[in-house]
Structure formats: structure tokens, C-alpha cells
PDB file of C-alpha atoms in Angstrom:
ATOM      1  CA  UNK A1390     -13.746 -16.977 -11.830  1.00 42.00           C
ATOM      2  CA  UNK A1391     -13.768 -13.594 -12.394  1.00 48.00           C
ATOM      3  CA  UNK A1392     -11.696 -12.060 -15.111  1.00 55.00           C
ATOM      4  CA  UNK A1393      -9.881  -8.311 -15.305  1.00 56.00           C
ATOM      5  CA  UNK A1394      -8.637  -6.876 -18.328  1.00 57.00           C
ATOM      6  CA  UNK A1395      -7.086  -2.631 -18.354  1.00 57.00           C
ATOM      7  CA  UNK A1396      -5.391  -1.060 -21.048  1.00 55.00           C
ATOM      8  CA  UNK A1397      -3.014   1.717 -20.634  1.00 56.00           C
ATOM      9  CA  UNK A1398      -0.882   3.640 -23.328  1.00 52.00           C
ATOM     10  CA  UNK A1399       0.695   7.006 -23.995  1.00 47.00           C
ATOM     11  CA  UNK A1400       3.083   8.615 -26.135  1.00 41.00           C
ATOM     12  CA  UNK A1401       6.655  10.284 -24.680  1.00 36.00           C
ATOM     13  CA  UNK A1402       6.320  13.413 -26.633  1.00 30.00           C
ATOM     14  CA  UNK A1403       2.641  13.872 -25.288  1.00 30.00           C
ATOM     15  CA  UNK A1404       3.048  13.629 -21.803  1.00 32.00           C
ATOM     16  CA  UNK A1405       2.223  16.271 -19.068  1.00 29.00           C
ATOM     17  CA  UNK A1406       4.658  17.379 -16.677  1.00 31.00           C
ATOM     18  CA  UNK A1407       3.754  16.974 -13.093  1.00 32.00           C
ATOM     19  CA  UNK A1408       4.844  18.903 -10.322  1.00 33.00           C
ATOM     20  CA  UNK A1409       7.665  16.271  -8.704  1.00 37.00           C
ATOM     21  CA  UNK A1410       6.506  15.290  -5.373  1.00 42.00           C
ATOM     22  CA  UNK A1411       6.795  12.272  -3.523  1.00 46.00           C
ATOM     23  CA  UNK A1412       3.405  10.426  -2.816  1.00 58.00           C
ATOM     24  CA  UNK A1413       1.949   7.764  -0.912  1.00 68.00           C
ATOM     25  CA  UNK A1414      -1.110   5.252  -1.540  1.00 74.00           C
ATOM     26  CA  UNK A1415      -4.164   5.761  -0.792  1.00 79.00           C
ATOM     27  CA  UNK A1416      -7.008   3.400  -2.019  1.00 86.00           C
ATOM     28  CA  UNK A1417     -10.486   5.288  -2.357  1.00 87.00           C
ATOM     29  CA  UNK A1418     -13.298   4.375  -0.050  1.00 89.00           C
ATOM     30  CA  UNK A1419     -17.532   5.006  -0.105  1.00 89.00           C
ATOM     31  CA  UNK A1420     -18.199   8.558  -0.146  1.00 86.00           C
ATOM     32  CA  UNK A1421     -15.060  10.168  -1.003  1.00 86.00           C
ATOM     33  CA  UNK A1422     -13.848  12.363  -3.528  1.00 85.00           C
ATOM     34  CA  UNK A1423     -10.816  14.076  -5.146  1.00 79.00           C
ATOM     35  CA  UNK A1424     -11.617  17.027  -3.121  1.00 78.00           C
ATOM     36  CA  UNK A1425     -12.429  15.556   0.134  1.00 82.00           C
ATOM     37  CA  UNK A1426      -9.215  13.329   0.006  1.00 82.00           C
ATOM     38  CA  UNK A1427      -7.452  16.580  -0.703  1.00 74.00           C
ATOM     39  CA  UNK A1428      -8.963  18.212   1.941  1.00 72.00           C
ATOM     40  CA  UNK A1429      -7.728  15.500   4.680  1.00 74.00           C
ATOM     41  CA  UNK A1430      -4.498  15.876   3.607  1.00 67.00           C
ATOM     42  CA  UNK A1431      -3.856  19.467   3.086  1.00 59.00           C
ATOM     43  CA  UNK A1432      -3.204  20.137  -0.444  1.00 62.00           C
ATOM     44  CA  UNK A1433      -4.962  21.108  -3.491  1.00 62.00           C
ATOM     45  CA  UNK A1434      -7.168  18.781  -5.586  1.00 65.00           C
ATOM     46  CA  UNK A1435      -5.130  20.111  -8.669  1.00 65.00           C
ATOM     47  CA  UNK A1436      -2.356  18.736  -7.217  1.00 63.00           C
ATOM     48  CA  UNK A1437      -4.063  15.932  -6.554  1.00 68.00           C
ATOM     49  CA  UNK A1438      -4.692  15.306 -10.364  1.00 68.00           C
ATOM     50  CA  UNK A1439      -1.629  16.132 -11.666  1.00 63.00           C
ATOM     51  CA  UNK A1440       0.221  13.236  -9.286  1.00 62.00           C
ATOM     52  CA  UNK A1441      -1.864  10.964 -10.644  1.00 65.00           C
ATOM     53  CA  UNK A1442      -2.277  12.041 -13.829  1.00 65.00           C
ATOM     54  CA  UNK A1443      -6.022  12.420 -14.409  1.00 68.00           C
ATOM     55  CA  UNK A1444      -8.076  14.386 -16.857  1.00 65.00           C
ATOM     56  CA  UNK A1445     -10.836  14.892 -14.264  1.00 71.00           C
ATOM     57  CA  UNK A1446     -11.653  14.240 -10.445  1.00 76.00           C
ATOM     58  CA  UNK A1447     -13.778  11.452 -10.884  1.00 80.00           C
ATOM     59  CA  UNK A1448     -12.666   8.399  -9.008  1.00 83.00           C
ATOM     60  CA  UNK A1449     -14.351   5.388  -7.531  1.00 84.00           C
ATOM     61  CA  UNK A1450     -14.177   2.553  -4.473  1.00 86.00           C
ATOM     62  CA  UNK A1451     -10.916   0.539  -4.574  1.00 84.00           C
ATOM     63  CA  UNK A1452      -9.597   2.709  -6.558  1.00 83.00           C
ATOM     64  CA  UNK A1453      -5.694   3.562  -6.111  1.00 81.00           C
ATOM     65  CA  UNK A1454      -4.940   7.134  -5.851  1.00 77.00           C
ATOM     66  CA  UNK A1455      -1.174   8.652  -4.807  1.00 74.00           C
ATOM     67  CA  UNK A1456      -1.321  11.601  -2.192  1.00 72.00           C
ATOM     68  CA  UNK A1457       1.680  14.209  -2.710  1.00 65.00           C
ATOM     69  CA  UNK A1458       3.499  14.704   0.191  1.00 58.00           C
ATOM     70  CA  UNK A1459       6.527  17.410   1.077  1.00 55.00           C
ATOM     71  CA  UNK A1460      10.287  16.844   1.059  1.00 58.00           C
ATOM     72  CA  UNK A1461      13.497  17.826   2.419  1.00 68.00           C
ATOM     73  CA  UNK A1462      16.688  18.516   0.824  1.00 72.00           C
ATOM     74  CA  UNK A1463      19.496  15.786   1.040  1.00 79.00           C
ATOM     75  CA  UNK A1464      23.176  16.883  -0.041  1.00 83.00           C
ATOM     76  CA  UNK A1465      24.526  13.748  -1.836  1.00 84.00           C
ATOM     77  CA  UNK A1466      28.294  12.296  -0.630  1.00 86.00           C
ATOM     78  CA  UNK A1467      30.669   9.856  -1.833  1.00 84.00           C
ATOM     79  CA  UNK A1468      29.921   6.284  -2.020  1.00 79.00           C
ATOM     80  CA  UNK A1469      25.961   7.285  -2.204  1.00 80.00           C
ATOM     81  CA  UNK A1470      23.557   5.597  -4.396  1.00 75.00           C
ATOM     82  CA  UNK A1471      19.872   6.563  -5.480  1.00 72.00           C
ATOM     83  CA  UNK A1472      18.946   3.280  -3.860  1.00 68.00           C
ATOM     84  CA  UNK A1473      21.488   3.430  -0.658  1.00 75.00           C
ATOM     85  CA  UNK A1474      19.477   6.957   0.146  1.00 78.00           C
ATOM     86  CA  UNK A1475      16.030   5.541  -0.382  1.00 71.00           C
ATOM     87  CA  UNK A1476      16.955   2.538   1.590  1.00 67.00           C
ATOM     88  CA  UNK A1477      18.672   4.642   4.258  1.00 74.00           C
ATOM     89  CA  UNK A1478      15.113   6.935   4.131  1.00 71.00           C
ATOM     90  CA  UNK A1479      12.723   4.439   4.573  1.00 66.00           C
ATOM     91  CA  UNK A1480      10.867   5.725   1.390  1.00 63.00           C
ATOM     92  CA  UNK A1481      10.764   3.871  -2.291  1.00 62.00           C
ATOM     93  CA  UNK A1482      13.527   3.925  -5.136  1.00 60.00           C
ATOM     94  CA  UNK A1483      10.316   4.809  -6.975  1.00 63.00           C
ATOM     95  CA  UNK A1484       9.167   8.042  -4.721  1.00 64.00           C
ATOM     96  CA  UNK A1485      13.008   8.996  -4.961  1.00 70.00           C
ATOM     97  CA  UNK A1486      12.604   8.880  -8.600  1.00 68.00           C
ATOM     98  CA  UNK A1487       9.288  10.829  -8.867  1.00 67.00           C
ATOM     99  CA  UNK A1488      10.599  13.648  -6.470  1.00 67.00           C
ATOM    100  CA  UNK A1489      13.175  14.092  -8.574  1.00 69.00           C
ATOM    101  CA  UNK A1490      12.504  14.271 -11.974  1.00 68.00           C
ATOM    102  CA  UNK A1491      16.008  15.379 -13.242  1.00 67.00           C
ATOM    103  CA  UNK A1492      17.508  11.887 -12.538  1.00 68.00           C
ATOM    104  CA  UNK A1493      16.822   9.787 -15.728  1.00 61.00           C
ATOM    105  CA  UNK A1494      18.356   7.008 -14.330  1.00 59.00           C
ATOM    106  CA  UNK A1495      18.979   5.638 -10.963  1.00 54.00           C
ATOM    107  CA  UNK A1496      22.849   5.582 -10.888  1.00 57.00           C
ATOM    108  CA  UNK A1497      23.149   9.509 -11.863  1.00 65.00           C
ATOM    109  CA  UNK A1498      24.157  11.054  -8.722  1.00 75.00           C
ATOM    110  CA  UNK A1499      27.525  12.910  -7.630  1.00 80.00           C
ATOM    111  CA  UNK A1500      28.701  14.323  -4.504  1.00 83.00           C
ATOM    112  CA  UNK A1501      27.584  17.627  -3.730  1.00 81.00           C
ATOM    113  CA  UNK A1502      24.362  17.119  -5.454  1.00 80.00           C
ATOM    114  CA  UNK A1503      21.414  18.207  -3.621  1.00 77.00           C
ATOM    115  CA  UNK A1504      17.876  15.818  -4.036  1.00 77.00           C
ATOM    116  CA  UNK A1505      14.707  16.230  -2.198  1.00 72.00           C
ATOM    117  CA  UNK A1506      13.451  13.453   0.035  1.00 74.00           C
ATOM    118  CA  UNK A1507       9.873  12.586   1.273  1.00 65.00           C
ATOM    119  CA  UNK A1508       9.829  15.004   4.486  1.00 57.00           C
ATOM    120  CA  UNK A1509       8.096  11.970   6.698  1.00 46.00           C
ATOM    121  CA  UNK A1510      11.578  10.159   6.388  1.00 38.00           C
ATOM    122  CA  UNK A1511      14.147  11.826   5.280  1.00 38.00           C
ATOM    123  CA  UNK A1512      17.552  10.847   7.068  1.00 40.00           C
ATOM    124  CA  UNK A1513      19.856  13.315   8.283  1.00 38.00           C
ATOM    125  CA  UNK A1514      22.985  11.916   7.864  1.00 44.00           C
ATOM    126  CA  UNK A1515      24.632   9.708   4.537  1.00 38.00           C
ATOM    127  CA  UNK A1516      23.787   6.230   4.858  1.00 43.00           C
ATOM    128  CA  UNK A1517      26.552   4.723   6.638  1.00 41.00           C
ATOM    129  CA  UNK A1518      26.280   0.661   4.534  1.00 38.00           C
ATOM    130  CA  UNK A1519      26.808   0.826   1.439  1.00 38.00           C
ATOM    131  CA  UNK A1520      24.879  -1.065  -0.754  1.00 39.00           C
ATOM    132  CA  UNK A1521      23.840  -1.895  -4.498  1.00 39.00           C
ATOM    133  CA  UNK A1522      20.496  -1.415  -6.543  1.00 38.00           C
ATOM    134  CA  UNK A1523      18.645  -4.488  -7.059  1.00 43.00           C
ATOM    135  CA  UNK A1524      19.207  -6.202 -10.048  1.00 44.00           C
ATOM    136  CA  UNK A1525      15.919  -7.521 -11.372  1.00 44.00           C
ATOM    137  CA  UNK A1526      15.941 -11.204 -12.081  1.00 45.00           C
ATOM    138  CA  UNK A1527      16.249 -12.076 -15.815  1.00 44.00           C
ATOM    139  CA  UNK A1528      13.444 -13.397 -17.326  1.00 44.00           C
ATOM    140  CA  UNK A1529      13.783 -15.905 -19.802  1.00 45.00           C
ATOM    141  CA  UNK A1530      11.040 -15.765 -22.238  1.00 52.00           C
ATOM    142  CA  UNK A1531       8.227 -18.865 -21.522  1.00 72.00           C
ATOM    143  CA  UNK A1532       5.872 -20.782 -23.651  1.00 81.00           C
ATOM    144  CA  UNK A1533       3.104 -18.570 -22.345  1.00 88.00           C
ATOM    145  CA  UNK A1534       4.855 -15.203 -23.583  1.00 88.00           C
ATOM    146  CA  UNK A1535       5.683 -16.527 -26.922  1.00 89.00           C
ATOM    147  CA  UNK A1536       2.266 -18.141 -27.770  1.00 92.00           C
ATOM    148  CA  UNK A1537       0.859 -14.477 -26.653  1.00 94.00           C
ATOM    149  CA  UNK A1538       3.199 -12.468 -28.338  1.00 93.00           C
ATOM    150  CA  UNK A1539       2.222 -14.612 -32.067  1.00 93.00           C
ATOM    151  CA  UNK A1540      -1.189 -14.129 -31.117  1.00 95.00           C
ATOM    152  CA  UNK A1541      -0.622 -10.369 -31.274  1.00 96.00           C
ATOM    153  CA  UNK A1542       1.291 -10.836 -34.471  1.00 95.00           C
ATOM    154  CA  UNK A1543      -1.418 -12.746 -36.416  1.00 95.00           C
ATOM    155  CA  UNK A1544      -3.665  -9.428 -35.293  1.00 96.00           C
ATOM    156  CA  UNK A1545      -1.505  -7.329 -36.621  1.00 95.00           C
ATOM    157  CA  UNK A1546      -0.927  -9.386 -39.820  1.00 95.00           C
ATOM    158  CA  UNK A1547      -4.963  -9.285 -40.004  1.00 94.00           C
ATOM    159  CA  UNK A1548      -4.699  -5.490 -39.891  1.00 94.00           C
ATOM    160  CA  UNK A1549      -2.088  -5.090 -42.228  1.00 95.00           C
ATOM    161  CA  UNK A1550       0.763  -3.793 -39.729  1.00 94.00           C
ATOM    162  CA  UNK A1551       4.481  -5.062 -38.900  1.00 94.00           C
ATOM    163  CA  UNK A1552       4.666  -7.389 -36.133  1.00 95.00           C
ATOM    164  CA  UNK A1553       6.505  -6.564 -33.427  1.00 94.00           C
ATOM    165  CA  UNK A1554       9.079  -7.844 -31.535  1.00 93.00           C
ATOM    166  CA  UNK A1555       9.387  -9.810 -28.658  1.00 91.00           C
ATOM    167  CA  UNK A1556      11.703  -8.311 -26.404  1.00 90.00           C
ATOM    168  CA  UNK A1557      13.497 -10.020 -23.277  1.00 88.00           C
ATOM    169  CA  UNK A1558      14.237  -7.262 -21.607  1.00 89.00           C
ATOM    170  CA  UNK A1559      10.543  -5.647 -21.751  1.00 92.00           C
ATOM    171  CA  UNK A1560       9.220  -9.218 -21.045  1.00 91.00           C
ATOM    172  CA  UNK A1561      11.538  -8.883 -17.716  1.00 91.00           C
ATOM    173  CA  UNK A1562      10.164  -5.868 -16.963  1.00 93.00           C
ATOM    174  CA  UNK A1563       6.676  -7.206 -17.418  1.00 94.00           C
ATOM    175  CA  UNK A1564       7.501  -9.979 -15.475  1.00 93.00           C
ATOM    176  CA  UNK A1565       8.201  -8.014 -12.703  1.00 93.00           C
ATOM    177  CA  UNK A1566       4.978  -5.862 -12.559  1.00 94.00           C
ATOM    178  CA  UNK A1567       2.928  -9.371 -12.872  1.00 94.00           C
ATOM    179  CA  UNK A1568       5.085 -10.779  -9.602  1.00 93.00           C
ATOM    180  CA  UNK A1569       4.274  -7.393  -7.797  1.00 93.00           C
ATOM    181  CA  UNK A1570       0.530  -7.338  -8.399  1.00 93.00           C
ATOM    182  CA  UNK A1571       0.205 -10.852  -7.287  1.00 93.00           C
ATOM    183  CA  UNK A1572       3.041 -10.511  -4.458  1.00 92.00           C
ATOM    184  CA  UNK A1573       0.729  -7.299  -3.461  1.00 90.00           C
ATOM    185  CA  UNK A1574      -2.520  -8.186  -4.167  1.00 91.00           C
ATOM    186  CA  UNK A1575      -3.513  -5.360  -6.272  1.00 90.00           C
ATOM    187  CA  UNK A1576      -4.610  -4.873 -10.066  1.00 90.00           C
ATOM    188  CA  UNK A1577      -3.810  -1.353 -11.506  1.00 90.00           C
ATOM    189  CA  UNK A1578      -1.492   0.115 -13.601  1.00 90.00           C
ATOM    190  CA  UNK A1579       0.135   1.766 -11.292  1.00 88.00           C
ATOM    191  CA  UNK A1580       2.266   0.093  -8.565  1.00 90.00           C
ATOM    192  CA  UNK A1581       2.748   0.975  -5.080  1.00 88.00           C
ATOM    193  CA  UNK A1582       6.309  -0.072  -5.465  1.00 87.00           C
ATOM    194  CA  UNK A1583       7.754   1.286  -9.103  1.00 88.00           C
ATOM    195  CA  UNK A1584       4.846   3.532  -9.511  1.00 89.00           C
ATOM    196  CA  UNK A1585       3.089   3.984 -13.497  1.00 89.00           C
ATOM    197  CA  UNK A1586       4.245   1.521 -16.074  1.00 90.00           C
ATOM    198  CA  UNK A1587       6.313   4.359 -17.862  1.00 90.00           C
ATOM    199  CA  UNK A1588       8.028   5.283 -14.412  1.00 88.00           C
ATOM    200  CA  UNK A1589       8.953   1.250 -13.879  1.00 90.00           C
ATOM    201  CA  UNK A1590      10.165   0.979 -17.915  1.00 90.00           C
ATOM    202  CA  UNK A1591      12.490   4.063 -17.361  1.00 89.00           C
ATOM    203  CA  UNK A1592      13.593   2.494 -13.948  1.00 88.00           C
ATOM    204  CA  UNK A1593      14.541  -0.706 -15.398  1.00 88.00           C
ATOM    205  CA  UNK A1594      16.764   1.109 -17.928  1.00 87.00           C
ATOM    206  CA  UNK A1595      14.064   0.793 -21.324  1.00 89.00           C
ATOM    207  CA  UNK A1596      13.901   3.816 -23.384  1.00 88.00           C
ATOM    208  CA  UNK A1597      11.137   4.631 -25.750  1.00 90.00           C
ATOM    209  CA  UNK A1598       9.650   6.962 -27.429  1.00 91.00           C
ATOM    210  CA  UNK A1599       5.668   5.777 -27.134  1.00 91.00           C
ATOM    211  CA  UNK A1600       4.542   3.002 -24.517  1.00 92.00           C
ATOM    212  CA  UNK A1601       1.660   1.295 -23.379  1.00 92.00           C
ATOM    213  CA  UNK A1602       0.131  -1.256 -21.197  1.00 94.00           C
ATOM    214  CA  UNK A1603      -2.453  -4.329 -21.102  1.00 95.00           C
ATOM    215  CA  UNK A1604      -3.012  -6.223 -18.111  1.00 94.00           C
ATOM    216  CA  UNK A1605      -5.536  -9.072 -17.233  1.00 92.00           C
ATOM    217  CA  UNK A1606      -6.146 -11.179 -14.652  1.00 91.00           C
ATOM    218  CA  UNK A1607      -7.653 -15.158 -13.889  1.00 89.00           C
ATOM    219  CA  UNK A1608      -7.393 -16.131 -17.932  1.00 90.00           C
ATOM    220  CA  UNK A1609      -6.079 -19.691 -18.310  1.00 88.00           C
ATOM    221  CA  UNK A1610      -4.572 -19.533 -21.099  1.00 92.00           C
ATOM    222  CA  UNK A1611      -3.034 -17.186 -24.086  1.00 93.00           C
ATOM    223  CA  UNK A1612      -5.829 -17.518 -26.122  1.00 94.00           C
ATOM    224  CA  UNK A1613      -8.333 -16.991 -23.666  1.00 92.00           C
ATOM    225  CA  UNK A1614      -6.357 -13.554 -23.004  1.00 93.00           C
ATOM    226  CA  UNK A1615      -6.040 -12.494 -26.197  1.00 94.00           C
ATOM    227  CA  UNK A1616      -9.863 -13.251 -26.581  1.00 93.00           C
ATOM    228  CA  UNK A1617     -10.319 -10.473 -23.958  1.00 93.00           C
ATOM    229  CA  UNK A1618      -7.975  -7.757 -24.746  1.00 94.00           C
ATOM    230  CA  UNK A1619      -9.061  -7.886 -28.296  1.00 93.00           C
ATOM    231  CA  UNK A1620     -12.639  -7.872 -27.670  1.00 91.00           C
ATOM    232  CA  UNK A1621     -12.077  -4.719 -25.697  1.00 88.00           C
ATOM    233  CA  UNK A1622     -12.052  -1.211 -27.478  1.00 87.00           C
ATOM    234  CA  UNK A1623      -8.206   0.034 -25.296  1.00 87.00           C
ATOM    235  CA  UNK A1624      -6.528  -2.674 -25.261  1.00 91.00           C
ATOM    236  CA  UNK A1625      -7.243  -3.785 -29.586  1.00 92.00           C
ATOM    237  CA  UNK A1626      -5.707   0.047 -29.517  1.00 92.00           C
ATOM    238  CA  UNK A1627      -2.892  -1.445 -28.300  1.00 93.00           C
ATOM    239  CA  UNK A1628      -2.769  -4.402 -29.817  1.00 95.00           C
ATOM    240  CA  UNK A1629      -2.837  -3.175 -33.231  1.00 95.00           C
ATOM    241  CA  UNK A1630      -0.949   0.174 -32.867  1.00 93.00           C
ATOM    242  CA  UNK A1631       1.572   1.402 -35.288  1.00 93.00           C
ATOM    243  CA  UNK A1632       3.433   3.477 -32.659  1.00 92.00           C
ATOM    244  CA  UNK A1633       4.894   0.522 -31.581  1.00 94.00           C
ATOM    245  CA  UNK A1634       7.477  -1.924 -32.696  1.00 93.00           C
ATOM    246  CA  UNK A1635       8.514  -4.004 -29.642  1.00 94.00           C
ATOM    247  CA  UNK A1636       6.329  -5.751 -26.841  1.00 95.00           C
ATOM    248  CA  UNK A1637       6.876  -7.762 -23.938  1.00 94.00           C
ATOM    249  CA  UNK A1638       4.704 -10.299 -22.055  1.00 95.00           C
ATOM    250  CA  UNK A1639       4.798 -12.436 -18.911  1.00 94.00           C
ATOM    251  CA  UNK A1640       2.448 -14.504 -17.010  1.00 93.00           C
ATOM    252  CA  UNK A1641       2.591 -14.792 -13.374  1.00 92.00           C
ATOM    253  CA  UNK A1642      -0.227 -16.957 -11.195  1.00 91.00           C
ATOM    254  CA  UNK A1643      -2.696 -15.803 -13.235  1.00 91.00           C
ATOM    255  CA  UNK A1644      -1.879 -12.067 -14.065  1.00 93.00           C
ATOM    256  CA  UNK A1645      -1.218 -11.112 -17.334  1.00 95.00           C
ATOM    257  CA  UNK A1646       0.836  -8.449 -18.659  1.00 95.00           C
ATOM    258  CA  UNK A1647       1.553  -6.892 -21.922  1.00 96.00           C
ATOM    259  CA  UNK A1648       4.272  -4.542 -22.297  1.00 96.00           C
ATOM    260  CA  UNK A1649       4.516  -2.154 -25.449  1.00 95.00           C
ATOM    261  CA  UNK A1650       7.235   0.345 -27.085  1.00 94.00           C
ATOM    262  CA  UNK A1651       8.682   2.077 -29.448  1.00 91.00           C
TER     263      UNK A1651
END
């Protein structure tokens, strides 16, 4: 079997702003690059790198890449949700979220507000059913999450930092993103449905002030993850960071992931 381990962390106060556009997936294929995939699509390959939030154009194979697309404005009316106008646009609560970066959380909208909306299918009128965000199902905690997150704690102990704590409602959220890489067959840290791991944290209602993210896929058991991540340069960096102080872990037919905050 093979196994897959990525790391991926970053600090609030250090992020880059991207321009807020809506985007779609695109997964890389032989012979392209940032600037041919660009090219096909009409926009810039700066662009390009600020959606997806990389330091250079270099990208391979199989790869998942998000192409900006254009909008349209939407007035907001009475009775409207963030999720009731995604739903009624055929586009993601996710690509609502990224196109407008001045909601912070999915229920802030008024009447009279004006949002943009992915251009390819934006409705013209309010949605006319009204309906409710999703709740995410609560996780409780398993065996598997627990025996990881002590794992991580004896690491830390090793190293001489605090342990951190095991939070349910980061362990939901990392439930969550293991269901959708297996329900979607995919393995990346960012998701075609809630977008990058600090997008999906903020979505889910989590605040923090420095985050990160280990996943892993086809381990067996806790210990045989662990074994991985901590034999592997960026994910030990997460493992046995002091910017955190909370973590939360789920395993889902056979993906891993590791949630981290602050």
C-alpha cells in the first residue's frame, strides 16, 4: 500500500491578501504550466498565483490548481442566506466565501447588501426557498484521535513544549475534510468543496490566530502515522510547534488528518 503524508501551516498575521475571486478546479496535466493554464483561460499567471497562493509557478501532474473566474453583483433581500444564494447560484458556499472576503462568517448578510457572484451562475432573482446552512455533523472524539493526539503530546513532552489540547470542535472540522477527501477521491490541502484548510476552519466558525495542517493517507494505525509525520521535516514542524496550543484529529477510511491552532 502506498502511503501519503503533506504538511501545511501558516500564521494569521502573516498571510497575503489575494485578490477575491471566485475559482474553479483544475487538476494539472503533462506539459502544462502556470502560464499556459493562464493563457487558456484568459487571465494573468499572477493572478493565477495569488488564488492559489504560491511563491512561484512551478506546478506538477495531478496537481490541484484553482482558476479565477469573474463575478456579478447580487443585491441581498430579506430572508437571504450566504448559503440560500450559493445554493440558488449553483456555485459553492466556499467560492461565495472567497469572492467575498468581507464576510467573516457565513450568516453576516443584510438586505440591501451587495456581494459578487461567480459570473458563470449567478441568479438573477432572490432565491425563492428558503433554506438553512448545513450544520456539520458533530464528531465525537474516537479511540483513533485520542491515541494520536497523546502521541503528539509525548513529542512535545520530548521537546520540552506544552501539550496541546484536544479539541472537539477542530477534531469535527478535521473530520469533515477526511470524509471529503475520501467522499472525493482527492489528497491535497485544499478542497474542491471548502477550499484551503484556513478557509474551511473560518467556515466552520474556529478562530485562530496561527494554523496548520498534516494529512496522511493508507496508515493503519496511530502509531504508524505518527511514525510518518514525525519522520518528515513539515509535518515534525508542526508537530512540535509552539505557535500552537490546540489540535484536532480524525480518521476516516484510511485518511488522516491533523488539525492545529492557536
Amino acid at each position: 500500500m502506498r502511503f501519503k503524508i503533506t504538511s501545511l501551516c501558516i500564521s494569521a498575521f502573516l498571510m497575503m491578501g489575494t485578490a477575491a475571486y471566485a475559482s474553479t478546479p483544475y487538476t494539472v496535466k503533462n506539459g502544462d504550466s502556470m502560464y499556459t493554464i493562464a493563457q487558456q483561460h484568459n487571465i494573468s499567471s499572477k493572478l493565477m498565483l495569488g488564488m492559489n497562493r504560491l511563491p512561484c509557478p512551478n506546478i506538477y501532474p495531478g496537481q490541484t490548481v484553482y482558476i479565477p473566474s469573474s463575478s456579478k453583483h447580487y443585491t441581498v433581500k430579506s430572508g437571504d442566506t450566504l448559503y440560500k444564494i450559493a445554493s440558488a447560484s449553483n456555485v459553492s458556499l466556499w467560492a461565495m466565501q472567497k469572492i467575498n472576503p468581507q464576510l467573516k462568517q457565513i450568516n453576516w448578510v443584510f438586505p440591501g447588501q451587495i456581494l459578487d457572484v461567480p459570473v458563470t451562475a449567478a441568479a438573477p432573482n432572490a432565491p425563492s426557498a428558503p433554506k438553512s446552512a448545513p450544520a456539520p455533523a458533530k464528531y465525537s472524539v474516537d479511540s483513533y484521535a485520542t491515541q494520536v493526539s497523546q502521541l503528539v503530546n509525548q513529542e512535545r513532552q520530548k521537546a520540552g513544549l506544552a501539550p496541546l489540547t484536544l479539541d472537539a470542535e477542530l477534531s469535527n472540522v478535521a473530520m469533515a475534510k477526511a470524509k471529503d477527501m475520501i467522499q472525493n477521491n482527492y489528497f491535497d490541502h485544499n478542497s474542491p468543496k471548502y477550499g484551503s484548510p484556513f478557509d474551511m476552519m473560518r467556515s466552520f466558525g474556529i478562530d485562530y490566530t496561527a494554523a496548520g495542517e498534516n494529512i496522511a493517507k493508507g496508515q493503519t494505525s496511530p502509531q504508524a502515522v505518527m511514525a510518518d509525520w514525525m519522520n518528515s521535516p513539515g509535518h515534525r514542524q508542526n508537530i512540535l510547534s509552539s505557535n500552537y496550543d490546540s489540535i484536532g484529529v480524525a480518521y476516516y477510511q484510511g485518511a488522516w488528518v491533523q488539525l492545529f491552532k492557536k
